[in-house]
Amino acid sequence: MKIFFTIHPSLIMLLLLDFGGTKLSAALARSGAKTWLAQRRFFTPANADGSCEYAKMLELAKSLLAEAGESAATIGVSFGGPVDAERGVVRLSHHVPGWENIPLADWLQSEFDAPAAIGNDANVAALGEFCFGAGQGCRNLLYVTVSTGIGGGWILDGRPYAGEEGMAGEIGHTLVQPDGLPCVCGRRGCLEAEACGPGIANRARLYLAKSGRRGERLLQLAEGNPEAITAKLVSQAAAAGDEFSRMVLLESAQRLGLGLANAINLMNPDCVILGGGVTKSGELWWQTVRQTANANTLPEISAHIIPAAFSDDAPLWGAMALAQNILV
Ligand SMILES: [Zn+2]
């Protein structure tokens, strides 16, 4: 059995790629290093397709390698969608068309003459936090990103756990509120719909429509346009003492706490790491998530719920672990 994620002591060049939902990132790092040598990002236009994203990523990676005057020894890749990590195949992207059944690892290997390993972004981010971030020293951890959606990844017994279909950690589509808010998956009351950024904004709009004059302060921040409400505005208004926004934020945080408690009771991790933009919603949000999770977790279980060490870069750090593991 392979020993996972030993830091390789040599100075071999690693190419790290992150195909996110809205942006592409490429970085170069030496094996065993704690920082990138170079990093470059590109925000993908709304009409981009898979071939356009792939071509742009090649351009980013090749420009970095050309400037460094070196070639990559191995390649680690995080992809924002379901992947078959063992075969190195992307199954699809939920955001960008044209990624259906793409043998990405083989393509990259041919392009750069170096072996490539790929993984789903939430699973890879879990690995990044485990190897280099807030999860160092943990043995069983759940990583959850709370941003425009909610995804998760597991490390169990010190190893990544992707599940039979590579879909383990999809906590965003576990049910926390029967007949709750509509979810992108077609059902209602999923954790993602109830607690992600757009979910918080949706809850605010729903309550505004019902509550007449309440929520005026939040509407002011949104310049009178309910469609302009975002989770960030809700947390800003809540921090300024707006009771309506506090209630919206609190309810969303409670749903997340409930979803985490279900996962904690099921798997007994020692640590739950939360990343993503919504985790910047302030102390009320964190307190409520922790209190609700604790109140719904068996008393014999004590999982620590802590913030991620990396914000946007967790998938790249996980890609570094993947690229290093090829060397083991
Ligand atoms: Zn769903």
mmCIF file of C-alpha atoms and ligand atoms in Angstrom:
data_model
loop_
_atom_site.group_PDB
_atom_site.id
_atom_site.type_symbol
_atom_site.label_atom_id
_atom_site.label_comp_id
_atom_site.label_asym_id
_atom_site.label_seq_id
_atom_site.Cartn_x
_atom_site.Cartn_y
_atom_site.Cartn_z
ATOM 1 C CA MET A 1 0.000 0.000 0.000
ATOM 2 C CA LYS A 2 1.248 3.464 -0.845
ATOM 3 C CA ILE A 3 2.079 5.761 2.033
ATOM 4 C CA PHE A 4 0.262 8.968 1.290
ATOM 5 C CA PHE A 5 1.672 12.438 1.269
ATOM 6 C CA THR A 6 5.157 12.173 2.641
ATOM 7 C CA ILE A 7 6.938 15.452 1.978
ATOM 8 C CA HIS A 8 9.534 14.747 -0.687
ATOM 9 C CA PRO A 9 12.837 16.320 0.306
ATOM 10 C CA SER A 10 14.138 17.111 -3.164
ATOM 11 C CA LEU A 11 13.652 20.272 -5.156
ATOM 12 C CA ILE A 12 11.662 18.784 -7.997
ATOM 13 C CA MET A 13 9.382 21.177 -9.909
ATOM 14 C CA LEU A 14 5.639 20.592 -9.497
ATOM 15 C CA LEU A 15 2.934 22.069 -11.720
ATOM 16 C CA LEU A 16 -0.326 22.712 -9.834
ATOM 17 C CA LEU A 17 -3.614 23.446 -11.589
ATOM 18 C CA ASP A 18 -7.018 24.449 -10.214
ATOM 19 C CA PHE A 19 -10.008 24.425 -12.569
ATOM 20 C CA GLY A 20 -12.540 26.327 -10.399
ATOM 21 C CA GLY A 21 -16.139 27.183 -11.222
ATOM 22 C CA THR A 22 -15.324 30.761 -12.190
ATOM 23 C CA LYS A 23 -11.536 30.918 -12.373
ATOM 24 C CA LEU A 24 -8.450 29.013 -13.419
ATOM 25 C CA SER A 25 -5.279 29.026 -11.299
ATOM 26 C CA ALA A 26 -1.865 27.615 -12.094
ATOM 27 C CA ALA A 27 1.164 27.566 -9.800
ATOM 28 C CA LEU A 28 4.697 26.236 -9.687
ATOM 29 C CA ALA A 29 6.266 24.919 -6.501
ATOM 30 C CA ARG A 30 9.312 22.935 -5.473
ATOM 31 C CA SER A 31 8.530 19.620 -3.833
ATOM 32 C CA GLY A 32 8.609 20.067 -0.057
ATOM 33 C CA ALA A 33 8.391 23.881 -0.266
ATOM 34 C CA LYS A 34 5.962 25.968 1.799
ATOM 35 C CA THR A 35 5.300 28.615 -0.835
ATOM 36 C CA TRP A 36 4.692 28.859 -4.563
ATOM 37 C CA LEU A 37 7.477 29.918 -6.901
ATOM 38 C CA ALA A 38 4.893 31.602 -9.083
ATOM 39 C CA GLN A 39 1.126 31.690 -9.491
ATOM 40 C CA ARG A 40 -1.202 33.003 -12.179
ATOM 41 C CA ARG A 41 -5.010 33.291 -12.335
ATOM 42 C CA PHE A 42 -7.586 33.830 -15.006
ATOM 43 C CA PHE A 43 -11.285 34.584 -14.452
ATOM 44 C CA THR A 44 -13.275 32.589 -16.970
ATOM 45 C CA PRO A 45 -15.905 34.461 -18.977
ATOM 46 C CA ALA A 46 -19.537 33.345 -18.564
ATOM 47 C CA ASN A 47 -19.663 31.797 -22.046
ATOM 48 C CA ALA A 48 -16.473 29.690 -21.674
ATOM 49 C CA ASP A 49 -16.610 26.004 -22.562
ATOM 50 C CA GLY A 50 -14.343 23.107 -21.649
ATOM 51 C CA SER A 51 -11.974 23.415 -24.616
ATOM 52 C CA CYS A 52 -11.631 27.158 -24.044
ATOM 53 C CA GLU A 53 -10.800 26.581 -20.347
ATOM 54 C CA TYR A 54 -8.310 23.832 -21.181
ATOM 55 C CA ALA A 55 -6.543 26.000 -23.760
ATOM 56 C CA LYS A 56 -6.344 28.944 -21.345
ATOM 57 C CA MET A 57 -4.980 26.715 -18.562
ATOM 58 C CA LEU A 58 -2.278 25.392 -20.906
ATOM 59 C CA GLU A 59 -1.356 28.977 -21.734
ATOM 60 C CA LEU A 60 -1.071 29.890 -18.014
ATOM 61 C CA ALA A 61 0.998 26.795 -17.198
ATOM 62 C CA LYS A 62 3.320 27.126 -20.194
ATOM 63 C CA SER A 63 3.974 30.809 -19.513
ATOM 64 C CA LEU A 64 4.904 30.016 -15.879
ATOM 65 C CA LEU A 65 7.246 27.192 -16.921
ATOM 66 C CA ALA A 66 8.820 29.301 -19.681
ATOM 67 C CA GLU A 67 9.544 32.131 -17.237
ATOM 68 C CA ALA A 68 11.044 29.653 -14.735
ATOM 69 C CA GLY A 69 13.057 28.058 -17.573
ATOM 70 C CA GLU A 70 12.134 24.572 -16.377
ATOM 71 C CA SER A 71 9.807 21.683 -17.058
ATOM 72 C CA ALA A 72 7.402 20.063 -14.598
ATOM 73 C CA ALA A 73 8.280 16.689 -13.046
ATOM 74 C CA THR A 74 4.703 15.952 -11.926
ATOM 75 C CA ILE A 75 1.307 17.648 -12.170
ATOM 76 C CA GLY A 76 -1.422 17.895 -9.514
ATOM 77 C CA VAL A 77 -4.903 19.004 -10.563
ATOM 78 C CA SER A 78 -8.011 20.121 -8.688
ATOM 79 C CA PHE A 79 -11.202 20.106 -10.763
ATOM 80 C CA GLY A 80 -14.513 21.749 -9.837
ATOM 81 C CA GLY A 81 -16.830 18.845 -10.599
ATOM 82 C CA PRO A 82 -17.120 15.074 -10.326
ATOM 83 C CA VAL A 83 -14.015 13.191 -11.448
ATOM 84 C CA ASP A 84 -12.878 9.581 -11.698
ATOM 85 C CA ALA A 85 -9.588 10.133 -9.868
ATOM 86 C CA GLU A 86 -8.296 6.609 -10.418
ATOM 87 C CA ARG A 87 -8.634 6.861 -14.212
ATOM 88 C CA GLY A 88 -7.764 10.563 -14.282
ATOM 89 C CA VAL A 89 -11.018 11.392 -16.073
ATOM 90 C CA VAL A 90 -13.273 14.429 -15.549
ATOM 91 C CA ARG A 91 -16.905 13.313 -15.611
ATOM 92 C CA LEU A 92 -18.443 16.758 -16.087
ATOM 93 C CA SER A 93 -18.532 20.316 -14.802
ATOM 94 C CA HIS A 94 -21.738 21.683 -13.278
ATOM 95 C CA HIS A 95 -20.717 25.198 -14.366
ATOM 96 C CA VAL A 96 -19.026 24.844 -17.750
ATOM 97 C CA PRO A 97 -20.227 22.713 -20.715
ATOM 98 C CA GLY A 98 -17.837 20.528 -22.694
ATOM 99 C CA TRP A 99 -16.082 18.737 -19.832
ATOM 100 C CA GLU A 100 -18.007 15.469 -20.204
ATOM 101 C CA ASN A 101 -15.734 12.389 -19.887
ATOM 102 C CA ILE A 102 -12.484 14.223 -20.572
ATOM 103 C CA PRO A 103 -9.277 12.187 -19.901
ATOM 104 C CA LEU A 104 -7.611 15.238 -18.359
ATOM 105 C CA ALA A 105 -4.692 13.422 -16.697
ATOM 106 C CA ASP A 106 -3.711 11.756 -20.011
ATOM 107 C CA TRP A 107 -4.038 15.028 -21.944
ATOM 108 C CA LEU A 108 -1.805 16.861 -19.458
ATOM 109 C CA GLN A 109 0.693 14.018 -19.407
ATOM 110 C CA SER A 110 1.027 14.188 -23.206
ATOM 111 C CA GLU A 111 1.236 17.978 -23.188
ATOM 112 C CA PHE A 112 3.917 18.312 -20.484
ATOM 113 C CA ASP A 113 5.542 14.874 -20.668
ATOM 114 C CA ALA A 114 4.942 14.441 -16.922
ATOM 115 C CA PRO A 115 2.554 12.245 -14.897
ATOM 116 C CA ALA A 116 -0.612 13.958 -13.638
ATOM 117 C CA ALA A 117 -3.039 13.178 -10.794
ATOM 118 C CA ILE A 118 -6.487 14.777 -10.584
ATOM 119 C CA GLY A 119 -9.172 15.073 -7.924
ATOM 120 C CA ASN A 120 -12.498 16.772 -7.204
ATOM 121 C CA ASP A 121 -11.959 20.278 -5.769
ATOM 122 C CA ALA A 122 -13.578 19.688 -2.374
ATOM 123 C CA ASN A 123 -11.715 16.401 -1.890
ATOM 124 C CA VAL A 124 -8.468 18.031 -3.007
ATOM 125 C CA ALA A 125 -9.046 21.058 -0.742
ATOM 126 C CA ALA A 126 -9.584 18.651 2.191
ATOM 127 C CA LEU A 127 -6.228 17.131 1.319
ATOM 128 C CA GLY A 128 -4.591 20.583 1.152
ATOM 129 C CA GLU A 129 -5.852 21.526 4.622
ATOM 130 C CA PHE A 130 -4.854 18.102 5.961
ATOM 131 C CA CYS A 131 -1.296 18.175 4.615
ATOM 132 C CA PHE A 132 -0.446 21.870 4.889
ATOM 133 C CA GLY A 133 -3.227 23.804 6.659
ATOM 134 C CA ALA A 134 -5.661 23.707 9.581
ATOM 135 C CA GLY A 135 -5.953 19.914 9.505
ATOM 136 C CA GLN A 136 -2.299 19.136 10.164
ATOM 137 C CA GLY A 137 -2.144 16.616 13.012
ATOM 138 C CA CYS A 138 -5.768 15.438 12.513
ATOM 139 C CA ARG A 139 -6.473 11.844 11.572
ATOM 140 C CA ASN A 140 -10.146 12.048 10.612
ATOM 141 C CA LEU A 141 -11.370 15.300 9.189
ATOM 142 C CA LEU A 142 -14.264 16.717 7.237
ATOM 143 C CA TYR A 143 -13.592 19.804 5.118
ATOM 144 C CA VAL A 144 -16.631 21.842 4.058
ATOM 145 C CA THR A 145 -16.567 24.826 1.746
ATOM 146 C CA VAL A 146 -19.474 27.233 2.174
ATOM 147 C CA SER A 147 -19.568 29.674 -0.722
ATOM 148 C CA THR A 148 -21.769 29.821 -3.853
ATOM 149 C CA GLY A 149 -22.454 26.145 -3.122
ATOM 150 C CA ILE A 150 -21.565 23.741 -0.328
ATOM 151 C CA GLY A 151 -19.146 20.888 -0.935
ATOM 152 C CA GLY A 152 -17.096 18.661 1.296
ATOM 153 C CA GLY A 153 -14.259 16.178 1.417
ATOM 154 C CA TRP A 154 -13.138 13.536 3.895
ATOM 155 C CA ILE A 155 -9.804 12.396 5.238
ATOM 156 C CA LEU A 156 -10.368 9.119 7.098
ATOM 157 C CA ASP A 157 -7.639 7.297 9.000
ATOM 158 C CA GLY A 158 -5.154 9.762 7.526
ATOM 159 C CA ARG A 159 -6.082 9.090 3.908
ATOM 160 C CA PRO A 160 -8.414 10.803 1.438
ATOM 161 C CA TYR A 161 -11.749 9.021 1.145
ATOM 162 C CA ALA A 162 -13.550 9.638 -2.156
ATOM 163 C CA GLY A 163 -16.204 6.903 -1.993
ATOM 164 C CA GLU A 164 -17.269 4.324 -4.563
ATOM 165 C CA GLU A 165 -18.174 6.862 -7.255
ATOM 166 C CA GLY A 166 -15.773 9.567 -6.070
ATOM 167 C CA MET A 167 -18.743 11.469 -4.648
ATOM 168 C CA ALA A 168 -18.103 11.160 -0.887
ATOM 169 C CA GLY A 169 -18.443 14.405 1.039
ATOM 170 C CA GLU A 170 -21.456 15.809 -0.873
ATOM 171 C CA ILE A 171 -22.838 17.188 2.381
ATOM 172 C CA GLY A 172 -24.441 20.055 0.435
ATOM 173 C CA HIS A 173 -27.165 17.735 -0.810
ATOM 174 C CA THR A 174 -28.086 16.179 2.507
ATOM 175 C CA LEU A 175 -31.520 17.222 3.779
ATOM 176 C CA VAL A 176 -31.701 19.691 6.666
ATOM 177 C CA GLN A 177 -35.148 21.248 6.144
ATOM 178 C CA PRO A 178 -38.032 19.230 4.641
ATOM 179 C CA ASP A 179 -39.860 21.408 2.072
ATOM 180 C CA GLY A 180 -37.216 24.102 2.527
ATOM 181 C CA LEU A 181 -35.629 26.357 -0.100
ATOM 182 C CA PRO A 182 -35.274 24.983 -3.677
ATOM 183 C CA CYS A 183 -31.869 23.478 -4.508
ATOM 184 C CA VAL A 184 -29.945 23.395 -7.800
ATOM 185 C CA CYS A 185 -30.175 19.579 -7.665
ATOM 186 C CA GLY A 186 -33.969 19.799 -8.109
ATOM 187 C CA ARG A 187 -34.967 18.964 -4.539
ATOM 188 C CA ARG A 188 -35.816 21.203 -1.588
ATOM 189 C CA GLY A 189 -34.228 21.808 1.783
ATOM 190 C CA CYS A 190 -30.716 20.574 0.939
ATOM 191 C CA LEU A 191 -27.982 22.035 3.148
ATOM 192 C CA GLU A 192 -26.583 23.906 0.130
ATOM 193 C CA ALA A 193 -29.902 25.622 -0.619
ATOM 194 C CA GLU A 194 -30.400 26.533 3.038
ATOM 195 C CA ALA A 195 -26.943 27.754 4.008
ATOM 196 C CA CYS A 196 -24.726 28.709 1.027
ATOM 197 C CA GLY A 197 -24.231 32.358 0.034
ATOM 198 C CA PRO A 198 -27.050 32.533 -2.544
ATOM 199 C CA GLY A 199 -29.199 30.526 -0.064
ATOM 200 C CA ILE A 200 -28.745 33.229 2.595
ATOM 201 C CA ALA A 201 -29.737 35.894 0.046
ATOM 202 C CA ASN A 202 -32.744 33.792 -1.053
ATOM 203 C CA ARG A 203 -33.920 33.458 2.565
ATOM 204 C CA ALA A 204 -33.638 37.235 3.016
ATOM 205 C CA ARG A 205 -35.690 37.873 -0.160
ATOM 206 C CA LEU A 206 -38.318 35.330 0.884
ATOM 207 C CA TYR A 207 -38.765 36.937 4.320
ATOM 208 C CA LEU A 208 -38.708 40.439 2.843
ATOM 209 C CA ALA A 209 -41.585 39.527 0.559
ATOM 210 C CA LYS A 210 -43.559 38.304 3.583
ATOM 211 C CA SER A 211 -42.640 40.871 6.174
ATOM 212 C CA GLY A 212 -43.554 44.277 4.773
ATOM 213 C CA ARG A 213 -41.501 46.992 6.456
ATOM 214 C CA ARG A 214 -39.052 44.696 8.265
ATOM 215 C CA GLY A 215 -35.686 44.378 6.585
ATOM 216 C CA GLU A 216 -35.616 47.997 5.466
ATOM 217 C CA ARG A 217 -31.997 48.416 6.518
ATOM 218 C CA LEU A 218 -30.886 45.483 4.402
ATOM 219 C CA LEU A 219 -32.885 46.841 1.465
ATOM 220 C CA GLN A 220 -31.154 50.201 1.883
ATOM 221 C CA LEU A 221 -27.765 48.478 1.608
ATOM 222 C CA ALA A 222 -29.016 46.765 -1.543
ATOM 223 C CA GLU A 223 -30.092 50.190 -2.882
ATOM 224 C CA GLY A 224 -33.745 49.174 -2.800
ATOM 225 C CA ASN A 225 -33.296 46.201 -5.118
ATOM 226 C CA PRO A 226 -34.027 42.805 -3.466
ATOM 227 C CA GLU A 227 -32.217 41.076 -6.348
ATOM 228 C CA ALA A 228 -29.010 42.881 -5.319
ATOM 229 C CA ILE A 229 -29.048 41.296 -1.839
ATOM 230 C CA THR A 230 -26.041 39.066 -1.175
ATOM 231 C CA ALA A 231 -24.897 37.033 1.830
ATOM 232 C CA LYS A 232 -22.212 39.671 2.355
ATOM 233 C CA LEU A 233 -24.805 42.454 2.642
ATOM 234 C CA VAL A 234 -26.850 40.322 5.062
ATOM 235 C CA SER A 235 -23.822 39.799 7.307
ATOM 236 C CA GLN A 236 -22.907 43.506 7.080
ATOM 237 C CA ALA A 237 -26.422 44.541 8.103
ATOM 238 C CA ALA A 238 -26.450 41.924 10.889
ATOM 239 C CA ALA A 239 -23.117 43.229 12.210
ATOM 240 C CA ALA A 240 -24.616 46.742 12.216
ATOM 241 C CA GLY A 241 -27.427 45.503 14.484
ATOM 242 C CA ASP A 242 -30.214 44.924 11.947
ATOM 243 C CA GLU A 243 -32.494 42.375 13.646
ATOM 244 C CA PHE A 244 -34.023 41.126 10.395
ATOM 245 C CA SER A 245 -30.592 40.337 8.937
ATOM 246 C CA ARG A 246 -29.451 38.741 12.200
ATOM 247 C CA MET A 247 -32.429 36.403 12.047
ATOM 248 C CA VAL A 248 -31.714 35.464 8.401
ATOM 249 C CA LEU A 249 -28.037 34.832 9.126
ATOM 250 C CA LEU A 250 -28.804 32.929 12.318
ATOM 251 C CA GLU A 251 -31.285 30.590 10.629
ATOM 252 C CA SER A 252 -28.845 29.814 7.806
ATOM 253 C CA ALA A 253 -26.069 29.133 10.328
ATOM 254 C CA GLN A 254 -28.418 26.855 12.290
ATOM 255 C CA ARG A 255 -29.122 24.792 9.158
ATOM 256 C CA LEU A 256 -25.381 24.436 8.578
ATOM 257 C CA GLY A 257 -24.819 23.422 12.201
ATOM 258 C CA LEU A 258 -27.505 20.769 11.827
ATOM 259 C CA GLY A 259 -25.959 19.406 8.619
ATOM 260 C CA LEU A 260 -22.534 19.263 10.271
ATOM 261 C CA ALA A 261 -23.965 17.503 13.350
ATOM 262 C CA ASN A 262 -25.463 14.793 11.111
ATOM 263 C CA ALA A 263 -22.078 14.237 9.443
ATOM 264 C CA ILE A 264 -20.255 14.322 12.793
ATOM 265 C CA ASN A 265 -22.614 11.761 14.352
ATOM 266 C CA LEU A 266 -22.211 9.525 11.311
ATOM 267 C CA MET A 267 -18.412 9.546 10.996
ATOM 268 C CA ASN A 268 -16.960 10.853 14.295
ATOM 269 C CA PRO A 269 -14.218 13.102 12.821
ATOM 270 C CA ASP A 270 -11.831 14.815 15.228
ATOM 271 C CA CYS A 271 -11.969 18.017 13.250
ATOM 272 C CA VAL A 272 -14.354 19.849 10.884
ATOM 273 C CA ILE A 273 -12.725 22.595 8.808
ATOM 274 C CA LEU A 274 -14.926 25.288 7.277
ATOM 275 C CA GLY A 275 -13.723 27.336 4.300
ATOM 276 C CA GLY A 276 -15.345 29.555 1.646
ATOM 277 C CA GLY A 277 -16.601 33.138 1.556
ATOM 278 C CA VAL A 278 -19.612 32.603 3.838
ATOM 279 C CA THR A 279 -17.274 31.733 6.735
ATOM 280 C CA LYS A 280 -16.374 35.456 6.734
ATOM 281 C CA SER A 281 -19.896 36.240 8.017
ATOM 282 C CA GLY A 282 -18.741 37.143 11.519
ATOM 283 C CA GLU A 283 -18.822 35.878 15.091
ATOM 284 C CA LEU A 284 -22.626 35.442 15.281
ATOM 285 C CA TRP A 285 -22.472 33.038 12.332
ATOM 286 C CA TRP A 286 -19.584 30.992 13.815
ATOM 287 C CA GLN A 287 -21.156 30.864 17.286
ATOM 288 C CA THR A 288 -24.477 29.696 15.893
ATOM 289 C CA VAL A 289 -22.905 27.034 13.662
ATOM 290 C CA ARG A 290 -20.877 25.649 16.578
ATOM 291 C CA GLN A 291 -23.714 25.815 19.122
ATOM 292 C CA THR A 292 -26.199 24.100 16.804
ATOM 293 C CA ALA A 293 -23.688 21.421 15.831
ATOM 294 C CA ASN A 294 -22.812 20.752 19.473
ATOM 295 C CA ALA A 295 -26.447 20.679 20.555
ATOM 296 C CA ASN A 296 -27.227 18.027 17.923
ATOM 297 C CA THR A 297 -24.120 15.872 18.341
ATOM 298 C CA LEU A 298 -23.958 12.918 20.717
ATOM 299 C CA PRO A 299 -22.277 13.919 24.011
ATOM 300 C CA GLU A 300 -19.536 11.298 23.591
ATOM 301 C CA ILE A 301 -18.357 13.018 20.378
ATOM 302 C CA SER A 302 -16.201 16.143 20.447
ATOM 303 C CA ALA A 303 -15.354 17.383 16.953
ATOM 304 C CA HIS A 304 -13.664 20.771 16.750
ATOM 305 C CA ILE A 305 -15.176 23.099 14.150
ATOM 306 C CA ILE A 306 -12.414 25.414 12.967
ATOM 307 C CA PRO A 307 -11.736 27.871 10.119
ATOM 308 C CA ALA A 308 -9.683 26.787 7.100
ATOM 309 C CA ALA A 309 -6.093 27.992 6.907
ATOM 310 C CA PHE A 310 -6.342 28.678 3.177
ATOM 311 C CA SER A 311 -9.094 30.668 1.530
ATOM 312 C CA ASP A 312 -9.084 30.322 -2.256
ATOM 313 C CA ASP A 313 -5.851 28.355 -2.389
ATOM 314 C CA ALA A 314 -6.829 25.138 -0.556
ATOM 315 C CA PRO A 315 -7.372 23.252 -3.875
ATOM 316 C CA LEU A 316 -3.910 24.313 -5.113
ATOM 317 C CA TRP A 317 -2.310 23.099 -1.874
ATOM 318 C CA GLY A 318 -4.178 19.821 -2.264
ATOM 319 C CA ALA A 319 -2.932 19.630 -5.862
ATOM 320 C CA MET A 320 0.563 20.004 -4.425
ATOM 321 C CA ALA A 321 -0.048 16.969 -2.195
ATOM 322 C CA LEU A 322 -1.308 15.027 -5.238
ATOM 323 C CA ALA A 323 1.728 16.044 -7.315
ATOM 324 C CA GLN A 324 4.121 15.118 -4.492
ATOM 325 C CA ASN A 325 2.409 11.792 -3.979
ATOM 326 C CA ILE A 326 3.231 10.805 -7.569
ATOM 327 C CA LEU A 327 6.886 10.970 -6.506
ATOM 328 C CA VAL A 328 6.454 8.579 -3.553
HETATM 329 ZN ZN ZN B 1 -29.519 19.653 -3.447
#
